[in-house]
Amino acid sequence: MNSLTPTQRDRGLERLRRLTVGATAGALVAVVGVGYVAAASYAGKSSATASATAANTTTSTTTSTDSSSSSTDSSNSLQQAPQVPTTGSSGSGTVTSGGS
Amino acid sequence: MALAVKSWKALGTSVHVLATDAGELVTATTAVSEVLDEVDIAYSRFRDDSELSRLNAGPGRPVRVSPLLAMAIDAAQRAARLTDGAVDPTIGHAIRVAGYDDDFSRVADRGRPVNLRAWRVPGWQAIRFDRRSRTVLVPAGVELDLGSTGKALAADLAARAALAAAGAGGVLVGLGGDIATAGTPPSGGWRIHIAEDSRVAPDADGEVICVPAGGVATSSTTVRRWTRGTAVLHHIIDPQTSLPATGPFRTVTVVAATCLDANIASTAAIVRGEAAIDWLLSWRLPARLVENDGTIHYIGRWPDPSGVAAGATPYSGTRPAVRGWSASFSSPASLCWALCQRCAGRPLPGRGSSPPVCTATWRWRPSFSSRFTS
């Protein structure tokens, strides 16, 4: 078995240290990169948007007029109705939504 | 609260105006009529003297258009952008070649075979439109058709104008099944009967939802159909093929903040086909999708149909509480491609945006999807 000289040993240790640092840095970059891609991939909304939506949901009818007038202002997304629809029953004043 | 109702025909379809204040119905209907007249002269595809027809007839040069046509073009481009081209205003030539070349009441039910080729429409990016100067340049060979978004935009504008004219209360405008609301709704919300055909009587058996505000739109391949030779055609064109869409859903209804947004989503869902469910979920829009075999899917926060109107046929079936999501890819390369597409803000699977050598499938399982069989 070959014995290493102190110089060879120091050189080997230095190489090992560089490899360790490099691997750590690479892993860090990979984690950040994958995290960024994963965040961008998830089809969600920013918390600000979500808060605004939640606020709209609890606002009364004054919001409805505002939202109906913003059809072309909110150009970057399809806007949800300020309040969710509920189940109803047929009666006077019912209109049909269907293909035409 | 008794609602006042007035109905008539305009733009080749039915118009319904409902007002919570009966005394303001005449004022509201007058305002709606004026808006629809302006829409007709601005962007009707079936009037030679409309601004849109003149624009299509003189391509290749910049034209300054009216504020209304500019708004309609802007809305159409926004629709195309938000749907990754699934709703595209440059289908004018394709729909005319398919046989829908006149007001639908004058389109022959049956006719000789037509020679249809699968080709991609020029695409909304081909239109040069400057919003500030209201200048638009339609290149040669491109024909604009604003029918998809135009009717819904008209409903929104009409509802807004009616409310402004009435001054108070609430107004609903139904334009060929596209419904826009404005102002204070009646107690419990506006009652909307959901059907595949807008000509179905509102008191017929079926599902009724209550909408406090916003818009409702239904797109369907079961109406505006015609036959050429042995081919049955309809009016919802897939911009990727220039042919009538052939996806698994025949009717889609969406509730959104405006009738325009609801219509964009419902039309895109028909064109996108199977990918529509994931796409609609990503926008968090309540929707009802009817498959070609009659199976109905409810997604988003669409109301539970188990409490539908008395006398309606009850739905049977299971509610598979599927939660979470999964994705599968045919290769690492397709995974990378899919992630790049998502980073670029393009929903998956994007029709026509598939890479040439690999296909990626991106399957989000709906979080609160319900499946019923009619």
Tab-separated table of C-alpha atoms in Angstrom:
chain	number	residue	atom	x	y	z
A	1	MET	CA	0.000	0.000	0.000
A	2	ASN	CA	1.371	3.392	-1.044
A	3	SER	CA	1.792	5.889	1.681
A	4	LEU	CA	1.026	9.532	0.889
A	5	THR	CA	3.386	12.302	1.532
A	6	PRO	CA	2.058	15.215	3.594
A	7	THR	CA	1.967	17.347	0.455
A	8	GLN	CA	-0.073	14.783	-1.424
A	9	ARG	CA	-2.422	14.403	1.515
A	10	ASP	CA	-2.919	18.170	1.781
A	11	ARG	CA	-3.574	18.380	-1.949
A	12	GLY	CA	-6.110	15.568	-1.696
A	13	LEU	CA	-7.870	17.180	1.220
A	14	GLU	CA	-7.974	20.495	-0.620
A	15	ARG	CA	-9.534	18.797	-3.634
A	16	LEU	CA	-12.062	17.108	-1.372
A	17	ARG	CA	-12.918	20.445	0.207
A	18	ARG	CA	-13.442	22.054	-3.187
A	19	LEU	CA	-15.670	19.170	-4.239
A	20	THR	CA	-17.721	19.512	-1.061
A	21	VAL	CA	-18.161	23.249	-1.493
A	22	GLY	CA	-19.035	22.816	-5.148
A	23	ALA	CA	-21.550	20.090	-4.443
A	24	THR	CA	-23.163	22.177	-1.691
A	25	ALA	CA	-23.409	25.232	-3.923
A	26	GLY	CA	-24.784	23.140	-6.769
A	27	ALA	CA	-27.393	21.558	-4.515
A	28	LEU	CA	-28.402	24.964	-3.236
A	29	VAL	CA	-28.839	26.294	-6.766
A	30	ALA	CA	-30.803	23.184	-7.713
A	31	VAL	CA	-33.132	23.533	-4.720
A	32	VAL	CA	-33.819	27.193	-5.498
A	33	GLY	CA	-34.258	26.452	-9.186
A	34	VAL	CA	-36.644	23.539	-8.704
A	35	GLY	CA	-38.531	25.507	-6.071
A	36	TYR	CA	-38.948	28.424	-8.443
A	37	VAL	CA	-40.119	26.187	-11.269
A	38	ALA	CA	-42.529	24.382	-8.954
A	39	ALA	CA	-43.951	27.665	-7.686
A	40	ALA	CA	-44.364	28.949	-11.199
A	41	SER	CA	-45.973	25.682	-12.250
A	42	TYR	CA	-48.691	25.699	-9.644
A	43	ALA	CA	-51.861	27.165	-11.036
A	44	GLY	CA	-52.764	29.492	-8.228
A	45	LYS	CA	-53.138	33.134	-7.457
A	46	SER	CA	-51.072	35.520	-5.413
A	47	SER	CA	-52.215	36.107	-1.886
A	48	ALA	CA	-53.062	39.684	-2.793
A	49	THR	CA	-55.410	38.500	-5.517
A	50	ALA	CA	-56.894	35.876	-3.239
A	51	SER	CA	-57.501	38.456	-0.550
A	52	ALA	CA	-59.168	40.739	-3.053
A	53	THR	CA	-61.377	37.888	-4.202
A	54	ALA	CA	-62.295	37.040	-0.630
A	55	ALA	CA	-63.094	40.657	0.027
A	56	ASN	CA	-65.305	40.774	-3.045
A	57	THR	CA	-67.138	37.699	-1.867
A	58	THR	CA	-68.216	39.355	1.334
A	59	THR	CA	-69.044	42.698	-0.196
A	60	SER	CA	-72.618	43.422	-1.007
A	61	THR	CA	-74.273	44.573	-4.179
A	62	THR	CA	-72.264	47.711	-4.687
A	63	THR	CA	-69.419	45.471	-5.766
A	64	SER	CA	-71.527	43.876	-8.435
A	65	THR	CA	-71.888	47.114	-10.309
A	66	ASP	CA	-68.179	47.745	-10.110
A	67	SER	CA	-67.249	44.287	-11.283
A	68	SER	CA	-69.619	44.425	-14.208
A	69	SER	CA	-67.963	47.559	-15.414
A	70	SER	CA	-64.491	46.086	-15.311
A	71	SER	CA	-64.808	43.650	-18.166
A	72	THR	CA	-61.923	45.086	-20.087
A	73	ASP	CA	-59.970	46.587	-17.199
A	74	SER	CA	-58.950	43.290	-15.666
A	75	SER	CA	-57.112	42.267	-18.757
A	76	ASN	CA	-54.863	39.619	-17.307
A	77	SER	CA	-57.321	37.179	-15.856
A	78	LEU	CA	-60.846	35.879	-16.066
A	79	GLN	CA	-62.710	37.333	-13.111
A	80	GLN	CA	-64.842	35.319	-10.730
A	81	ALA	CA	-68.307	36.530	-9.835
A	82	PRO	CA	-68.314	38.491	-6.571
A	83	GLN	CA	-70.644	35.943	-5.017
A	84	VAL	CA	-71.013	32.268	-5.771
A	85	PRO	CA	-74.222	31.030	-7.382
A	86	THR	CA	-76.692	29.043	-5.323
A	87	THR	CA	-79.326	26.489	-6.136
A	88	GLY	CA	-82.648	28.020	-7.058
A	89	SER	CA	-86.127	27.088	-8.122
A	90	SER	CA	-88.056	28.008	-11.196
A	91	GLY	CA	-90.610	30.774	-11.047
A	92	SER	CA	-91.510	34.133	-12.460
A	93	GLY	CA	-88.534	36.181	-13.517
A	94	THR	CA	-86.455	33.180	-14.512
A	95	VAL	CA	-84.417	33.448	-17.699
A	96	THR	CA	-82.718	30.691	-19.645
A	97	SER	CA	-79.017	30.461	-20.254
A	98	GLY	CA	-78.320	28.140	-23.135
A	99	GLY	CA	-76.593	27.905	-26.448
A	100	SER	CA	-77.854	30.086	-29.263
B	1	MET	CA	-90.368	41.546	-5.486
B	2	ALA	CA	-92.156	41.199	-8.836
B	3	LEU	CA	-89.815	41.521	-11.761
B	4	ALA	CA	-90.840	43.357	-14.909
B	5	VAL	CA	-89.876	41.558	-18.111
B	6	LYS	CA	-89.672	42.578	-21.737
B	7	SER	CA	-88.566	40.288	-24.588
B	8	TRP	CA	-87.948	40.841	-28.280
B	9	LYS	CA	-85.605	39.803	-31.096
B	10	ALA	CA	-82.400	41.579	-32.050
B	11	LEU	CA	-79.002	40.661	-33.488
B	12	GLY	CA	-80.558	37.482	-34.827
B	13	THR	CA	-81.380	36.199	-31.370
B	14	SER	CA	-83.692	36.708	-28.420
B	15	VAL	CA	-83.382	39.587	-25.970
B	16	HIS	CA	-84.791	39.569	-22.447
B	17	VAL	CA	-84.645	42.523	-20.098
B	18	LEU	CA	-85.657	42.137	-16.461
B	19	ALA	CA	-85.915	45.063	-14.086
B	20	THR	CA	-86.501	44.997	-10.358
B	21	ASP	CA	-88.316	48.314	-10.629
B	22	ALA	CA	-91.270	47.853	-12.991
B	23	GLY	CA	-91.507	51.583	-13.478
B	24	GLU	CA	-88.074	51.662	-15.040
B	25	LEU	CA	-88.578	48.818	-17.494
B	26	VAL	CA	-89.319	51.063	-20.468
B	27	THR	CA	-86.288	53.202	-19.741
B	28	ALA	CA	-84.114	50.115	-19.369
B	29	THR	CA	-85.318	48.458	-22.573
B	30	THR	CA	-84.816	51.674	-24.521
B	31	ALA	CA	-81.227	51.823	-23.309
B	32	VAL	CA	-80.682	48.167	-24.195
B	33	SER	CA	-82.143	48.676	-27.677
B	34	GLU	CA	-79.836	51.589	-28.304
B	35	VAL	CA	-76.785	49.585	-27.289
B	36	LEU	CA	-77.783	46.658	-29.485
B	37	ASP	CA	-78.346	48.970	-32.459
B	38	GLU	CA	-74.880	50.416	-31.961
B	39	VAL	CA	-73.406	46.929	-31.662
B	40	ASP	CA	-75.133	45.835	-34.855
B	41	ILE	CA	-73.717	48.658	-36.912
B	42	ALA	CA	-70.287	48.405	-35.293
B	43	TYR	CA	-69.432	44.722	-35.508
B	44	SER	CA	-72.115	42.655	-37.180
B	45	ARG	CA	-70.522	40.193	-39.589
B	46	PHE	CA	-73.739	39.954	-41.595
B	47	ARG	CA	-74.208	43.596	-42.498
B	48	ASP	CA	-72.219	44.905	-45.421
B	49	ASP	CA	-72.425	48.397	-43.991
B	50	SER	CA	-71.132	47.497	-40.552
B	51	GLU	CA	-67.811	48.898	-39.502
B	52	LEU	CA	-66.404	45.399	-39.112
B	53	SER	CA	-67.449	44.371	-42.627
B	54	ARG	CA	-65.748	47.444	-44.054
B	55	LEU	CA	-62.656	46.687	-42.004
B	56	ASN	CA	-62.539	43.110	-43.317
B	57	ALA	CA	-63.121	44.335	-46.854
B	58	GLY	CA	-60.116	46.646	-46.804
B	59	PRO	CA	-57.257	44.712	-45.277
B	60	GLY	CA	-53.617	45.683	-45.209
B	61	ARG	CA	-53.952	49.272	-44.054
B	62	PRO	CA	-54.364	50.859	-40.625
B	63	VAL	CA	-57.892	52.032	-39.904
B	64	ARG	CA	-59.102	54.152	-37.022
B	65	VAL	CA	-62.226	52.531	-35.629
B	66	SER	CA	-65.071	53.673	-33.395
B	67	PRO	CA	-64.744	53.337	-29.615
B	68	LEU	CA	-67.255	50.467	-29.618
B	69	LEU	CA	-65.480	48.441	-32.275
B	70	ALA	CA	-62.174	49.163	-30.572
B	71	MET	CA	-63.631	47.837	-27.340
B	72	ALA	CA	-64.880	44.711	-29.107
B	73	ILE	CA	-61.518	44.055	-30.768
B	74	ASP	CA	-59.767	44.631	-27.467
B	75	ALA	CA	-62.113	42.162	-25.781
B	76	ALA	CA	-61.547	39.594	-28.526
B	77	GLN	CA	-57.774	39.904	-28.270
B	78	ARG	CA	-57.945	39.607	-24.508
B	79	ALA	CA	-60.055	36.458	-24.908
B	80	ALA	CA	-57.505	34.982	-27.282
B	81	ARG	CA	-54.647	35.834	-24.968
B	82	LEU	CA	-56.319	34.394	-21.868
B	83	THR	CA	-57.359	31.201	-23.633
B	84	ASP	CA	-54.040	30.600	-25.352
B	85	GLY	CA	-55.762	31.101	-28.684
B	86	ALA	CA	-58.713	28.766	-28.075
B	87	VAL	CA	-61.065	31.724	-28.623
B	88	ASP	CA	-59.634	33.580	-31.569
B	89	PRO	CA	-61.185	36.431	-33.583
B	90	THR	CA	-59.387	35.467	-36.796
B	91	ILE	CA	-61.741	32.562	-37.524
B	92	GLY	CA	-63.840	34.708	-39.854
B	93	HIS	CA	-62.756	32.961	-43.028
B	94	ALA	CA	-63.010	29.499	-41.467
B	95	ILE	CA	-66.576	29.920	-40.261
B	96	ARG	CA	-67.652	31.402	-43.582
B	97	VAL	CA	-66.118	28.506	-45.520
B	98	ALA	CA	-67.882	26.089	-43.183
B	99	GLY	CA	-71.187	27.544	-44.345
B	100	TYR	CA	-72.078	30.086	-41.667
B	101	ASP	CA	-71.902	33.051	-44.036
B	102	ASP	CA	-75.116	34.890	-43.239
B	103	ASP	CA	-77.463	35.601	-40.381
B	104	PHE	CA	-78.214	32.142	-39.054
B	105	SER	CA	-81.901	32.433	-39.890
B	106	ARG	CA	-80.828	32.552	-43.550
B	107	VAL	CA	-78.205	29.804	-43.391
B	108	ALA	CA	-79.575	26.773	-45.199
B	109	ASP	CA	-80.243	23.837	-42.948
B	110	ARG	CA	-78.881	21.463	-45.532
B	111	GLY	CA	-76.575	22.058	-48.429
B	112	ARG	CA	-74.081	20.580	-50.798
B	113	PRO	CA	-70.841	19.180	-49.382
B	114	VAL	CA	-68.186	21.764	-48.622
B	115	ASN	CA	-64.477	21.205	-48.975
B	116	LEU	CA	-63.030	21.771	-45.530
B	117	ARG	CA	-59.319	21.628	-44.884
B	118	ALA	CA	-57.673	21.459	-41.489
B	119	TRP	CA	-55.426	24.463	-41.154
B	120	ARG	CA	-54.532	26.819	-38.405
B	121	VAL	CA	-56.244	30.209	-38.471
B	122	PRO	CA	-53.905	33.211	-38.829
B	123	GLY	CA	-54.120	33.881	-35.110
B	124	TRP	CA	-54.993	36.941	-33.061
B	125	GLN	CA	-51.352	38.063	-33.003
B	126	ALA	CA	-51.679	38.853	-36.701
B	127	ILE	CA	-53.977	41.766	-35.876
B	128	ARG	CA	-52.157	45.022	-35.235
B	129	PHE	CA	-54.273	46.955	-32.772
B	130	ASP	CA	-53.365	50.105	-30.897
B	131	ARG	CA	-55.794	50.682	-28.082
B	132	ARG	CA	-54.892	54.310	-27.472
B	133	SER	CA	-55.214	55.500	-31.043
B	134	ARG	CA	-57.983	52.947	-31.785
B	135	THR	CA	-56.109	51.973	-34.922
B	136	VAL	CA	-56.340	48.460	-36.264
B	137	LEU	CA	-54.587	46.786	-39.161
B	138	VAL	CA	-56.042	43.542	-40.453
B	139	PRO	CA	-53.512	41.827	-42.726
B	140	ALA	CA	-54.576	40.543	-46.109
B	141	GLY	CA	-56.040	37.071	-45.876
B	142	VAL	CA	-57.305	37.599	-42.336
B	143	GLU	CA	-60.978	38.006	-41.550
B	144	LEU	CA	-62.199	39.081	-38.138
B	145	ASP	CA	-65.231	37.498	-36.522
B	146	LEU	CA	-66.177	38.965	-33.152
B	147	GLY	CA	-69.220	36.778	-32.736
B	148	SER	CA	-67.796	34.711	-29.944
B	149	THR	CA	-67.091	37.561	-27.547
B	150	GLY	CA	-69.176	40.246	-29.194
B	151	LYS	CA	-72.559	39.048	-28.009
B	152	ALA	CA	-71.429	38.690	-24.412
B	153	LEU	CA	-69.787	42.091	-24.483
B	154	ALA	CA	-73.015	43.519	-25.859
B	155	ALA	CA	-74.947	41.972	-22.972
B	156	ASP	CA	-72.567	43.530	-20.442
B	157	LEU	CA	-72.739	46.940	-22.100
B	158	ALA	CA	-76.512	46.762	-22.389
B	159	ALA	CA	-76.968	45.830	-18.721
B	160	ARG	CA	-74.701	48.652	-17.676
B	161	ALA	CA	-76.481	51.155	-19.916
B	162	ALA	CA	-79.882	49.998	-18.684
B	163	LEU	CA	-78.881	50.460	-15.072
B	164	ALA	CA	-77.452	53.880	-15.794
B	165	ALA	CA	-80.679	54.866	-17.524
B	166	ALA	CA	-82.879	53.437	-14.786
B	167	GLY	CA	-80.796	55.124	-12.143
B	168	ALA	CA	-81.349	52.509	-9.452
B	169	GLY	CA	-82.526	49.003	-8.792
B	170	GLY	CA	-81.300	46.008	-10.707
B	171	VAL	CA	-81.292	44.962	-14.348
B	172	LEU	CA	-80.690	41.671	-16.099
B	173	VAL	CA	-80.082	41.429	-19.829
B	174	GLY	CA	-80.290	38.058	-21.541
B	175	LEU	CA	-78.987	38.025	-25.076
B	176	GLY	CA	-79.381	34.665	-26.749
B	177	GLY	CA	-78.572	32.813	-23.561
B	178	ASP	CA	-75.731	35.098	-22.510
B	179	ILE	CA	-76.769	36.836	-19.317
B	180	ALA	CA	-75.412	40.016	-17.770
B	181	THR	CA	-76.587	41.676	-14.587
B	182	ALA	CA	-76.112	45.099	-13.068
B	183	GLY	CA	-77.224	46.784	-9.902
B	184	THR	CA	-79.094	45.386	-6.951
B	185	PRO	CA	-80.432	41.870	-7.559
B	186	PRO	CA	-83.881	40.723	-6.498
B	187	SER	CA	-84.145	38.885	-3.204
B	188	GLY	CA	-82.257	35.599	-3.491
B	189	GLY	CA	-80.516	36.624	-6.693
B	190	TRP	CA	-81.340	36.388	-10.385
B	191	ARG	CA	-82.862	33.029	-11.273
B	192	ILE	CA	-81.208	31.378	-14.251
B	193	HIS	CA	-82.493	28.215	-15.855
B	194	ILE	CA	-79.573	26.238	-17.245
B	195	ALA	CA	-80.257	24.551	-20.560
B	196	GLU	CA	-78.440	23.514	-23.696
B	197	ASP	CA	-80.654	25.650	-25.888
B	198	SER	CA	-81.534	29.222	-24.943
B	199	ARG	CA	-84.950	28.762	-26.549
B	200	VAL	CA	-85.988	26.348	-23.786
B	201	ALA	CA	-88.778	27.860	-21.702
B	202	PRO	CA	-87.532	29.217	-18.367
B	203	ASP	CA	-90.161	27.238	-16.487
B	204	ALA	CA	-89.254	23.932	-18.130
B	205	ASP	CA	-87.884	21.106	-16.022
B	206	GLY	CA	-84.213	21.427	-15.297
B	207	GLU	CA	-81.619	23.055	-13.199
B	208	VAL	CA	-82.052	26.572	-11.843
B	209	ILE	CA	-79.330	28.579	-10.160
B	210	CYS	CA	-79.470	31.926	-8.398
B	211	VAL	CA	-76.826	34.471	-9.281
B	212	PRO	CA	-76.529	37.552	-7.067
B	213	ALA	CA	-74.286	39.364	-9.512
B	214	GLY	CA	-72.033	38.872	-12.509
B	215	GLY	CA	-72.684	37.043	-15.738
B	216	VAL	CA	-73.656	33.615	-16.985
B	217	ALA	CA	-72.872	32.225	-20.405
B	218	THR	CA	-73.535	28.923	-22.105
B	219	SER	CA	-71.768	27.685	-25.206
B	220	SER	CA	-73.147	24.680	-26.998
B	221	THR	CA	-72.524	22.701	-30.130
B	222	THR	CA	-76.118	21.472	-30.087
B	223	VAL	CA	-77.543	24.682	-31.530
B	224	ARG	CA	-76.594	26.650	-34.643
B	225	ARG	CA	-75.924	23.442	-36.507
B	226	TRP	CA	-76.222	22.853	-40.200
B	227	THR	CA	-75.523	20.027	-42.605
B	228	ARG	CA	-73.311	20.122	-45.663
B	229	GLY	CA	-73.343	16.830	-47.533
B	230	THR	CA	-73.159	14.271	-44.770
B	231	ALA	CA	-71.194	16.484	-42.393
B	232	VAL	CA	-72.996	18.083	-39.465
B	233	LEU	CA	-71.313	21.383	-38.657
B	234	HIS	CA	-71.694	23.907	-35.866
B	235	HIS	CA	-70.551	27.426	-35.088
B	236	ILE	CA	-67.829	26.880	-32.491
B	237	ILE	CA	-64.641	26.784	-34.513
B	238	ASP	CA	-61.404	25.326	-33.211
B	239	PRO	CA	-58.741	27.841	-34.293
B	240	GLN	CA	-56.155	25.067	-34.463
B	241	THR	CA	-58.007	23.285	-37.248
B	242	SER	CA	-60.451	25.872	-38.622
B	243	LEU	CA	-63.094	23.178	-38.222
B	244	PRO	CA	-65.995	22.911	-35.791
B	245	ALA	CA	-64.690	21.795	-32.404
B	246	THR	CA	-64.910	18.066	-31.813
B	247	GLY	CA	-64.181	17.802	-28.102
B	248	PRO	CA	-65.994	15.659	-25.544
B	249	PHE	CA	-68.199	18.489	-24.228
B	250	ARG	CA	-71.262	19.595	-26.160
B	251	THR	CA	-72.421	22.294	-23.734
B	252	VAL	CA	-70.591	24.348	-21.125
B	253	THR	CA	-72.061	26.961	-18.773
B	254	VAL	CA	-69.861	29.271	-16.708
B	255	VAL	CA	-70.572	31.902	-14.059
B	256	ALA	CA	-68.101	34.794	-13.871
B	257	ALA	CA	-67.855	38.445	-12.900
B	258	THR	CA	-69.066	39.501	-16.326
B	259	CYS	CA	-70.948	37.878	-19.137
B	260	LEU	CA	-67.894	38.414	-21.312
B	261	ASP	CA	-65.609	36.459	-19.007
B	262	ALA	CA	-68.192	33.725	-18.618
B	263	ASN	CA	-68.523	33.456	-22.391
B	264	ILE	CA	-64.778	33.406	-22.944
B	265	ALA	CA	-64.494	30.537	-20.489
B	266	SER	CA	-67.452	28.547	-21.810
B	267	THR	CA	-66.373	28.846	-25.439
B	268	ALA	CA	-62.769	28.013	-24.631
B	269	ALA	CA	-63.919	24.988	-22.662
B	270	ILE	CA	-65.751	23.591	-25.698
B	271	VAL	CA	-62.655	24.100	-27.847
B	272	ARG	CA	-60.156	22.847	-25.295
B	273	GLY	CA	-62.025	19.601	-24.879
B	274	GLU	CA	-60.786	17.301	-22.159
B	275	ALA	CA	-58.295	19.872	-20.919
B	276	ALA	CA	-61.157	22.248	-20.148
B	277	ILE	CA	-61.747	20.934	-16.643
B	278	ASP	CA	-58.202	21.619	-15.505
B	279	TRP	CA	-58.238	24.968	-17.250
B	280	LEU	CA	-61.509	26.079	-15.647
B	281	LEU	CA	-60.307	24.924	-12.254
B	282	SER	CA	-57.170	26.992	-12.649
B	283	TRP	CA	-59.389	30.066	-13.077
B	284	ARG	CA	-61.628	28.958	-10.188
B	285	LEU	CA	-64.757	29.543	-12.202
B	286	PRO	CA	-67.951	27.635	-11.355
B	287	ALA	CA	-68.910	25.651	-14.417
B	288	ARG	CA	-71.255	22.965	-15.655
B	289	LEU	CA	-70.057	20.794	-18.514
B	290	VAL	CA	-72.224	18.366	-20.466
B	291	GLU	CA	-70.419	15.590	-22.257
B	292	ASN	CA	-71.577	14.387	-25.649
B	293	ASP	CA	-73.184	11.378	-23.970
B	294	GLY	CA	-75.122	13.538	-21.506
B	295	THR	CA	-72.842	13.105	-18.511
B	296	ILE	CA	-72.713	16.308	-16.518
B	297	HIS	CA	-69.689	17.592	-14.638
B	298	TYR	CA	-69.906	20.308	-12.019
B	299	ILE	CA	-66.685	22.045	-11.165
B	300	GLY	CA	-65.586	24.902	-9.007
B	301	ARG	CA	-68.265	26.302	-6.718
B	302	TRP	CA	-71.205	25.387	-8.880
B	303	PRO	CA	-74.213	24.835	-6.613
B	304	ASP	CA	-75.134	21.324	-5.625
B	305	PRO	CA	-77.835	20.218	-8.049
B	306	SER	CA	-79.448	17.861	-5.547
B	307	GLY	CA	-81.670	20.742	-4.508
B	308	VAL	CA	-82.922	21.574	-7.990
B	309	ALA	CA	-86.390	22.773	-8.732
B	310	ALA	CA	-89.279	20.589	-7.748
B	311	GLY	CA	-90.271	18.427	-10.647
B	312	ALA	CA	-86.827	18.351	-12.172
B	313	THR	CA	-85.413	14.982	-13.050
B	314	PRO	CA	-83.101	14.081	-10.200
B	315	TYR	CA	-79.542	13.255	-11.025
B	316	SER	CA	-78.124	9.911	-10.061
B	317	GLY	CA	-74.567	8.846	-9.811
B	318	THR	CA	-71.643	8.972	-7.522
B	319	ARG	CA	-69.664	11.838	-6.198
B	320	PRO	CA	-66.068	10.681	-6.227
B	321	ALA	CA	-64.464	13.051	-3.768
B	322	VAL	CA	-61.244	13.240	-5.732
B	323	ARG	CA	-58.755	15.566	-4.197
B	324	GLY	CA	-55.179	16.495	-4.883
B	325	TRP	CA	-53.449	16.348	-8.196
B	326	SER	CA	-51.152	14.237	-10.239
B	327	ALA	CA	-49.127	14.718	-13.341
B	328	SER	CA	-47.673	12.198	-15.718
B	329	PHE	CA	-45.197	12.711	-18.496
B	330	SER	CA	-44.015	10.462	-21.234
B	331	SER	CA	-40.385	11.472	-20.877
B	332	PRO	CA	-38.093	13.771	-18.880
B	333	ALA	CA	-37.914	16.002	-21.928
B	334	SER	CA	-41.667	16.412	-21.952
B	335	LEU	CA	-41.628	17.224	-18.228
B	336	CYS	CA	-39.070	19.981	-18.865
B	337	TRP	CA	-41.115	21.248	-21.774
B	338	ALA	CA	-44.269	21.267	-19.657
B	339	LEU	CA	-42.614	23.181	-16.833
B	340	CYS	CA	-41.228	25.715	-19.297
B	341	GLN	CA	-44.707	26.166	-20.724
B	342	ARG	CA	-46.103	26.736	-17.240
B	343	CYS	CA	-43.365	29.253	-16.481
B	344	ALA	CA	-44.296	31.063	-19.657
B	345	GLY	CA	-47.831	31.275	-18.301
B	346	ARG	CA	-49.365	28.853	-20.773
B	347	PRO	CA	-51.923	26.431	-19.431
B	348	LEU	CA	-51.456	22.772	-20.187
B	349	PRO	CA	-52.173	20.869	-22.203
B	350	GLY	CA	-52.075	23.710	-24.674
B	351	ARG	CA	-53.797	22.829	-27.887
B	352	GLY	CA	-51.469	23.273	-30.759
B	353	SER	CA	-48.595	24.132	-28.512
B	354	SER	CA	-47.379	20.572	-28.152
B	355	PRO	CA	-43.750	20.036	-29.033
B	356	PRO	CA	-43.200	18.170	-32.250
B	357	VAL	CA	-41.426	15.160	-30.783
B	358	CYS	CA	-42.970	14.492	-27.416
B	359	THR	CA	-46.338	14.910	-25.823
B	360	ALA	CA	-46.938	15.895	-22.258
B	361	THR	CA	-50.073	15.180	-20.327
B	362	TRP	CA	-50.872	17.385	-17.418
B	363	ARG	CA	-53.807	16.080	-15.557
B	364	TRP	CA	-55.073	18.013	-12.575
B	365	ARG	CA	-57.694	16.164	-10.725
B	366	PRO	CA	-60.471	18.536	-9.798
B	367	SER	CA	-60.503	19.325	-6.111
B	368	PHE	CA	-64.238	19.381	-5.721
B	369	SER	CA	-65.408	17.810	-8.900
B	370	SER	CA	-68.742	16.085	-8.938
B	371	ARG	CA	-69.913	13.731	-11.603
B	372	PHE	CA	-73.548	12.980	-12.223
B	373	THR	CA	-75.310	11.172	-14.961
B	374	SER	CA	-78.443	12.655	-16.384
